[in-house]
XYZ file of C-alpha atoms in Angstrom:
400
model
C 68.736 -25.745 10.292
C 66.909 -23.018 8.381
C 63.783 -25.142 8.185
C 63.465 -24.966 11.976
C 63.299 -21.199 12.029
C 60.125 -20.400 13.877
C 59.478 -16.998 12.314
C 58.822 -18.172 8.764
C 58.675 -21.181 6.495
C 61.292 -22.565 4.141
C 61.153 -21.865 0.414
C 62.813 -24.775 -1.435
C 65.067 -24.189 -4.428
C 62.706 -25.965 -6.829
C 60.132 -23.187 -6.305
C 62.535 -20.583 -7.693
C 63.779 -20.114 -11.246
C 65.127 -17.389 -13.590
C 68.007 -16.623 -11.238
C 69.881 -13.374 -11.915
C 72.835 -12.067 -9.888
C 72.197 -8.514 -8.594
C 74.739 -7.999 -5.787
C 76.908 -9.474 -3.095
C 79.358 -8.982 -0.270
C 81.450 -10.842 2.280
C 78.358 -12.707 3.509
C 77.485 -14.143 0.085
C 75.473 -13.092 -2.963
C 72.025 -11.693 -3.719
C 69.922 -12.901 -6.634
C 66.674 -11.917 -8.229
C 64.570 -15.009 -8.799
C 61.045 -15.878 -9.870
C 58.765 -17.795 -7.502
C 56.965 -20.256 -9.741
C 53.849 -20.522 -7.545
C 53.510 -16.893 -6.508
C 54.361 -15.596 -10.013
C 56.416 -12.732 -8.676
C 60.062 -11.770 -8.405
C 61.848 -12.170 -5.075
C 65.332 -11.355 -3.785
C 67.366 -14.270 -2.412
C 70.297 -13.589 -0.099
C 72.446 -16.740 -0.209
C 75.033 -17.326 2.481
C 78.622 -18.220 1.548
C 79.671 -21.515 3.058
C 82.859 -19.851 4.344
C 81.101 -16.823 5.854
C 82.558 -16.622 9.352
C 79.383 -15.469 11.104
C 77.519 -18.382 9.613
C 73.967 -19.589 9.702
C 73.212 -18.306 13.187
C 73.719 -14.699 12.066
C 71.461 -15.310 9.070
C 68.739 -16.689 11.324
C 69.170 -13.703 13.619
C 68.721 -11.356 10.653
C 65.593 -13.243 9.606
C 64.192 -12.966 13.139
C 64.700 -9.216 13.136
C 63.127 -8.850 9.710
C 60.184 -10.916 10.857
C 59.746 -8.695 13.915
C 59.704 -5.652 11.605
C 57.309 -7.268 9.108
C 54.284 -5.047 9.904
C 56.318 -1.861 9.350
C 55.482 -0.220 6.032
C 58.938 1.137 5.217
C 60.967 -1.970 6.045
C 61.748 -4.715 3.524
C 59.490 -7.776 3.806
C 60.738 -11.251 4.641
C 59.046 -14.098 2.734
C 60.904 -17.073 4.175
C 64.136 -19.010 4.500
C 65.903 -20.512 1.491
C 67.429 -23.963 1.400
C 69.210 -25.411 -1.626
C 72.388 -27.158 -2.698
C 75.794 -25.773 -3.614
C 77.753 -27.106 -6.583
C 79.885 -29.182 -4.225
C 76.794 -30.898 -2.791
C 76.736 -28.996 0.491
C 73.560 -27.356 1.791
C 73.157 -23.668 0.978
C 71.075 -21.418 3.251
C 69.630 -18.004 2.667
C 66.658 -15.713 3.130
C 63.979 -14.816 0.579
C 62.878 -11.193 0.616
C 60.790 -8.659 -1.223
C 62.393 -7.648 -4.534
C 62.642 -3.892 -5.157
C 63.028 -3.171 -8.864
C 64.530 0.302 -8.468
C 67.391 -0.979 -6.347
C 69.066 1.168 -3.723
C 69.040 4.898 -3.111
C 72.796 4.811 -3.666
C 72.474 3.410 -7.197
C 69.594 5.785 -8.019
C 71.699 8.799 -7.068
C 74.417 7.573 -9.431
C 71.954 7.182 -12.300
C 69.786 10.283 -11.828
C 71.594 13.417 -10.697
C 70.237 15.507 -9.150
C 67.094 13.898 -7.827
C 64.017 16.144 -7.656
C 63.674 17.867 -4.307
C 60.218 16.447 -3.681
C 61.578 12.911 -3.990
C 64.601 13.638 -1.780
C 62.367 14.941 1.001
C 59.885 12.070 0.750
C 62.713 9.527 0.947
C 64.090 11.183 4.094
C 60.598 11.348 5.577
C 59.867 7.668 4.954
C 63.257 6.565 6.328
C 62.496 8.520 9.505
C 59.045 6.895 9.750
C 60.472 3.392 9.283
C 63.304 3.904 11.766
C 60.893 5.398 14.289
C 58.847 2.193 14.150
C 61.965 0.023 14.541
C 63.046 2.020 17.582
C 59.516 1.780 18.991
C 59.608 -2.025 19.139
C 59.967 -3.689 22.536
C 62.904 -3.960 22.842
C 64.024 -1.348 20.271
C 65.622 -2.698 17.097
C 68.804 -0.847 16.147
C 69.916 -0.903 12.521
C 73.590 0.137 12.985
C 74.330 0.478 9.254
C 71.892 3.064 7.927
C 73.214 4.415 4.610
C 72.000 4.944 1.006
C 72.902 1.433 -0.166
C 70.658 -0.013 2.577
C 67.663 2.117 1.579
C 65.833 0.282 -1.206
C 63.124 1.750 -3.437
C 60.026 0.229 -5.007
C 58.606 1.077 -8.446
C 57.173 4.362 -7.123
C 60.388 5.107 -5.159
C 58.831 4.453 -1.769
C 61.363 3.391 0.869
C 62.206 -0.065 2.197
C 64.908 -0.131 4.870
C 67.075 -3.209 4.302
C 70.141 -5.158 5.399
C 69.697 -6.145 9.003
C 72.993 -8.027 8.994
C 74.395 -5.734 11.700
C 71.088 -5.009 13.400
C 70.461 -6.096 16.935
C 68.011 -5.489 19.702
C 69.151 -3.103 22.397
C 70.574 -5.241 25.158
C 69.540 -5.024 28.756
C 71.598 -5.121 31.922
C 71.762 -8.919 31.797
C 74.696 -8.793 29.358
C 77.916 -9.691 31.097
C 80.109 -6.735 31.950
C 83.054 -6.337 29.614
C 81.537 -8.497 26.874
C 83.109 -7.614 23.545
C 81.048 -7.346 20.375
C 81.713 -5.881 16.946
C 79.403 -2.939 16.379
C 81.155 -1.934 13.191
C 79.002 -0.461 10.459
C 80.159 1.785 7.639
C 82.861 4.119 8.951
C 81.549 7.327 7.356
C 78.131 6.780 8.976
C 79.334 5.744 12.438
C 78.994 8.188 15.359
C 82.063 9.553 17.148
C 81.356 7.701 20.394
C 81.556 4.357 18.552
C 85.039 5.125 17.204
C 86.763 5.428 20.558
C 88.619 2.693 22.417
C 86.123 2.554 25.278
C 85.418 -1.162 25.798
C 82.304 -0.230 27.808
C 80.639 1.375 24.792
C 77.301 -0.102 23.728
C 75.229 1.401 20.888
C 71.809 2.888 21.557
C 69.189 4.591 19.385
C 71.409 7.674 19.000
C 73.797 5.566 16.879
C 71.132 5.341 14.158
C 70.198 9.002 14.622
C 73.769 10.052 13.836
C 73.788 7.807 10.752
C 70.535 9.407 9.667
C 72.161 12.853 9.870
C 74.940 11.722 7.510
C 72.302 10.087 5.298
C 70.474 13.428 5.133
C 73.660 15.106 3.910
C 74.183 12.392 1.285
C 70.584 12.689 0.013
C 70.536 16.503 -0.044
C 73.882 16.841 -1.839
C 73.832 13.641 -3.900
C 77.450 13.049 -2.883
C 79.371 10.588 -0.716
C 80.542 11.850 2.703
C 84.199 12.858 2.909
C 86.723 12.707 0.131
C 86.957 9.499 -1.854
C 90.708 9.557 -1.220
C 90.475 10.091 2.524
C 92.154 7.327 4.500
C 90.019 5.334 6.915
C 92.429 5.929 9.778
C 92.138 9.671 9.221
C 88.329 9.575 9.132
C 88.252 7.447 12.262
C 90.487 9.951 14.034
C 88.773 13.147 12.835
C 85.093 12.273 13.401
C 85.490 12.115 17.226
C 87.190 15.523 16.966
C 84.070 17.020 15.395
C 84.687 16.710 11.647
C 81.616 16.212 9.470
C 80.940 16.047 5.698
C 81.662 19.155 3.606
C 79.256 21.890 4.690
C 80.182 24.090 1.707
C 78.244 21.740 -0.569
C 75.108 22.437 1.449
C 75.451 26.151 0.737
C 75.275 25.431 -2.995
C 71.882 23.720 -2.785
C 69.994 26.844 -3.731
C 66.811 28.442 -2.451
C 64.581 25.458 -1.739
C 61.660 26.084 0.571
C 62.327 24.846 4.121
C 65.955 23.971 3.307
C 67.160 25.750 6.429
C 64.901 23.530 8.570
C 66.365 20.435 6.887
C 69.910 21.619 7.546
C 69.094 22.398 11.177
C 67.674 18.900 11.714
C 70.728 17.359 10.062
C 73.055 19.251 12.407
C 71.059 18.092 15.414
C 71.211 14.472 14.261
C 74.990 14.404 13.919
C 75.629 16.447 17.049
C 78.796 15.525 18.918
C 76.876 15.194 22.194
C 74.509 12.237 22.154
C 72.054 13.993 24.478
C 71.579 16.770 21.917
C 70.448 14.407 19.142
C 66.692 14.089 18.490
C 64.699 10.868 18.450
C 63.259 9.482 15.228
C 59.847 10.517 16.463
C 61.086 14.112 16.545
C 62.753 13.683 13.143
C 59.485 12.382 11.703
C 57.546 15.328 13.064
C 60.051 17.895 11.770
C 60.276 16.400 8.281
C 56.506 15.927 8.094
C 56.132 19.718 8.330
C 58.699 20.144 5.545
C 57.177 17.365 3.432
C 53.723 18.979 3.637
C 55.071 21.986 1.736
C 56.625 19.891 -1.067
C 54.228 16.956 -1.459
C 52.084 18.589 -4.170
C 54.927 18.118 -6.660
C 55.708 14.467 -5.879
C 53.607 12.936 -8.661
C 55.458 14.854 -11.331
C 58.822 14.245 -9.614
C 58.288 10.464 -9.482
C 57.126 10.273 -13.074
C 60.056 12.386 -14.214
C 62.578 10.004 -12.636
C 60.698 7.008 -14.050
C 60.910 8.565 -17.495
C 64.660 9.102 -17.163
C 65.221 5.480 -16.115
C 62.969 4.261 -18.930
C 65.350 5.504 -21.624
C 67.880 2.813 -22.628
C 71.393 4.208 -22.936
C 71.518 3.230 -26.620
C 68.570 5.546 -27.358
C 70.251 8.677 -26.021
C 71.627 11.245 -28.424
C 75.080 12.661 -27.814
C 73.453 15.907 -26.668
C 71.118 14.272 -24.141
C 73.780 11.772 -23.063
C 75.885 14.461 -21.410
C 72.876 15.364 -19.238
C 72.189 11.712 -18.466
C 75.431 10.386 -17.050
C 74.229 10.765 -13.485
C 76.652 11.974 -10.877
C 79.805 13.060 -12.797
C 81.976 11.464 -10.083
C 80.663 8.000 -10.979
C 80.592 6.096 -14.274
C 77.278 5.509 -15.982
C 75.733 2.259 -14.813
C 73.520 -0.005 -16.948
C 69.843 0.928 -16.658
C 67.188 -1.726 -17.264
C 64.535 -0.426 -19.696
C 61.059 -0.117 -18.203
C 58.632 0.021 -21.157
C 55.584 0.179 -18.884
C 56.565 3.745 -18.010
C 55.956 5.699 -21.235
C 58.019 8.820 -21.747
C 55.950 11.870 -20.874
C 58.581 14.588 -21.058
C 62.151 14.734 -22.327
C 64.740 14.924 -19.593
C 65.755 18.462 -18.676
C 69.107 19.047 -16.940
C 67.417 21.495 -14.546
C 64.347 20.236 -12.720
C 61.245 22.272 -13.532
C 57.582 21.697 -14.223
C 56.585 21.503 -17.910
C 55.133 24.724 -19.360
C 51.366 24.984 -19.223
C 49.813 25.824 -22.634
C 48.010 29.153 -22.654
C 44.454 29.156 -24.003
C 43.651 32.132 -26.168
C 40.517 33.869 -24.900
C 39.874 35.358 -28.320
C 40.183 32.226 -30.409
C 39.279 29.604 -27.801
C 41.901 27.073 -28.888
C 45.300 25.805 -27.807
C 47.988 26.066 -30.513
C 50.011 22.833 -30.924
C 53.111 22.844 -33.140
C 54.242 19.417 -34.386
C 56.322 17.946 -37.187
C 56.711 14.554 -38.849
C 53.547 13.074 -37.371
C 50.976 10.885 -39.124
C 48.074 11.504 -36.776
C 46.968 12.787 -33.383
C 44.099 12.098 -30.989
C 43.082 14.508 -28.236
C 40.554 13.084 -25.807
C 37.295 11.592 -27.089
C 34.937 13.305 -29.487
C 37.112 16.397 -29.840
C 37.748 18.199 -33.111
C 41.071 19.567 -34.309
C 41.788 22.103 -37.033
C 45.069 21.443 -38.873
C 46.747 24.535 -40.289
C 48.832 23.648 -43.326
C 49.749 27.208 -44.227
C 53.417 26.807 -43.336
C 53.653 23.673 -45.489
C 51.929 25.423 -48.374
C 54.406 28.325 -48.168
C 57.313 25.883 -48.387
C 55.799 24.254 -51.496
C 55.357 27.655 -53.201
C 59.007 28.563 -52.517
C 60.184 25.286 -54.084
C 58.053 25.861 -57.193
C 59.484 29.389 -57.680
C 62.987 27.949 -57.581
């Protein structure tokens, strides 16, 4: 039973209300709910009664999450869930940290392109989190690292999620010839895992390869391989050396340190496992790149928050065409976030807002406004309002 799970306590159904469906899969469904005692939102992953892997897999996932609990960039486990299904059967699940900005995958669909500073910080924090997971004793392998399993908090900091396929690296005690399903997401699986070698067992380099594909997806904002490519073809071509479209990388423009990012990506998805770096090496390489870009992160984060804060119904037809996200995907509903006031209108090309120039001769900053009833600048400041343009308009009307 879930209540006997030693890693964490059970959170009964009566402690949760305001249920709202936010996702699902073959395992079951995920809800956002409100914990009545804690007064905060949580995510509840409820297991389908007909899910073949069953409760034991859910408990295994909870154990792994509990082991990773001290790691900053990994989603937090709050406890096990136990409730009742409509047919009277017991329903099990896990209660986790709720991340209001959803997954990296959904963010890339809604905001396209993401600011470079945010892209690099996301890649840096994923590398830091995975490095900690691989540093556990024994190492914890994720085996399904991809944008939909990278969640983001309100400031777009990373939480690595979905340990449904994760497992600890096995030692020599495993029986020879034992068969297990190491299947993740095909586009993110390394070539050695797609062969018919029954002796294959995943190691840390599995996740490193996935991270290389993740880097490509974050840098380009696209999905790897053609949407129409058949799975059998992908499975055949990856072991032959095929990788996502490199031409898209050439169109990224002149971003500082971009060549270093590309070089790391190529090392991560190298055909030879011995040539791939560790996550410790990835963290060190991206830290050097992140140091160059980190000064712009505050503006980048606020800019994306401002974009997400605009309800679709408030967009003009002109701004709407710049706000549809990735043109390959339909616009998805965006929850309004009124606690993030709009600072700047969305610009289709990412750039810092112009800095007003102070006139040395006059000692003031000119501000041009229209249709306003009042303005406050700081505390105790004075402002001279020039009505000359309005007076000219009135004179013209009188002459007519």
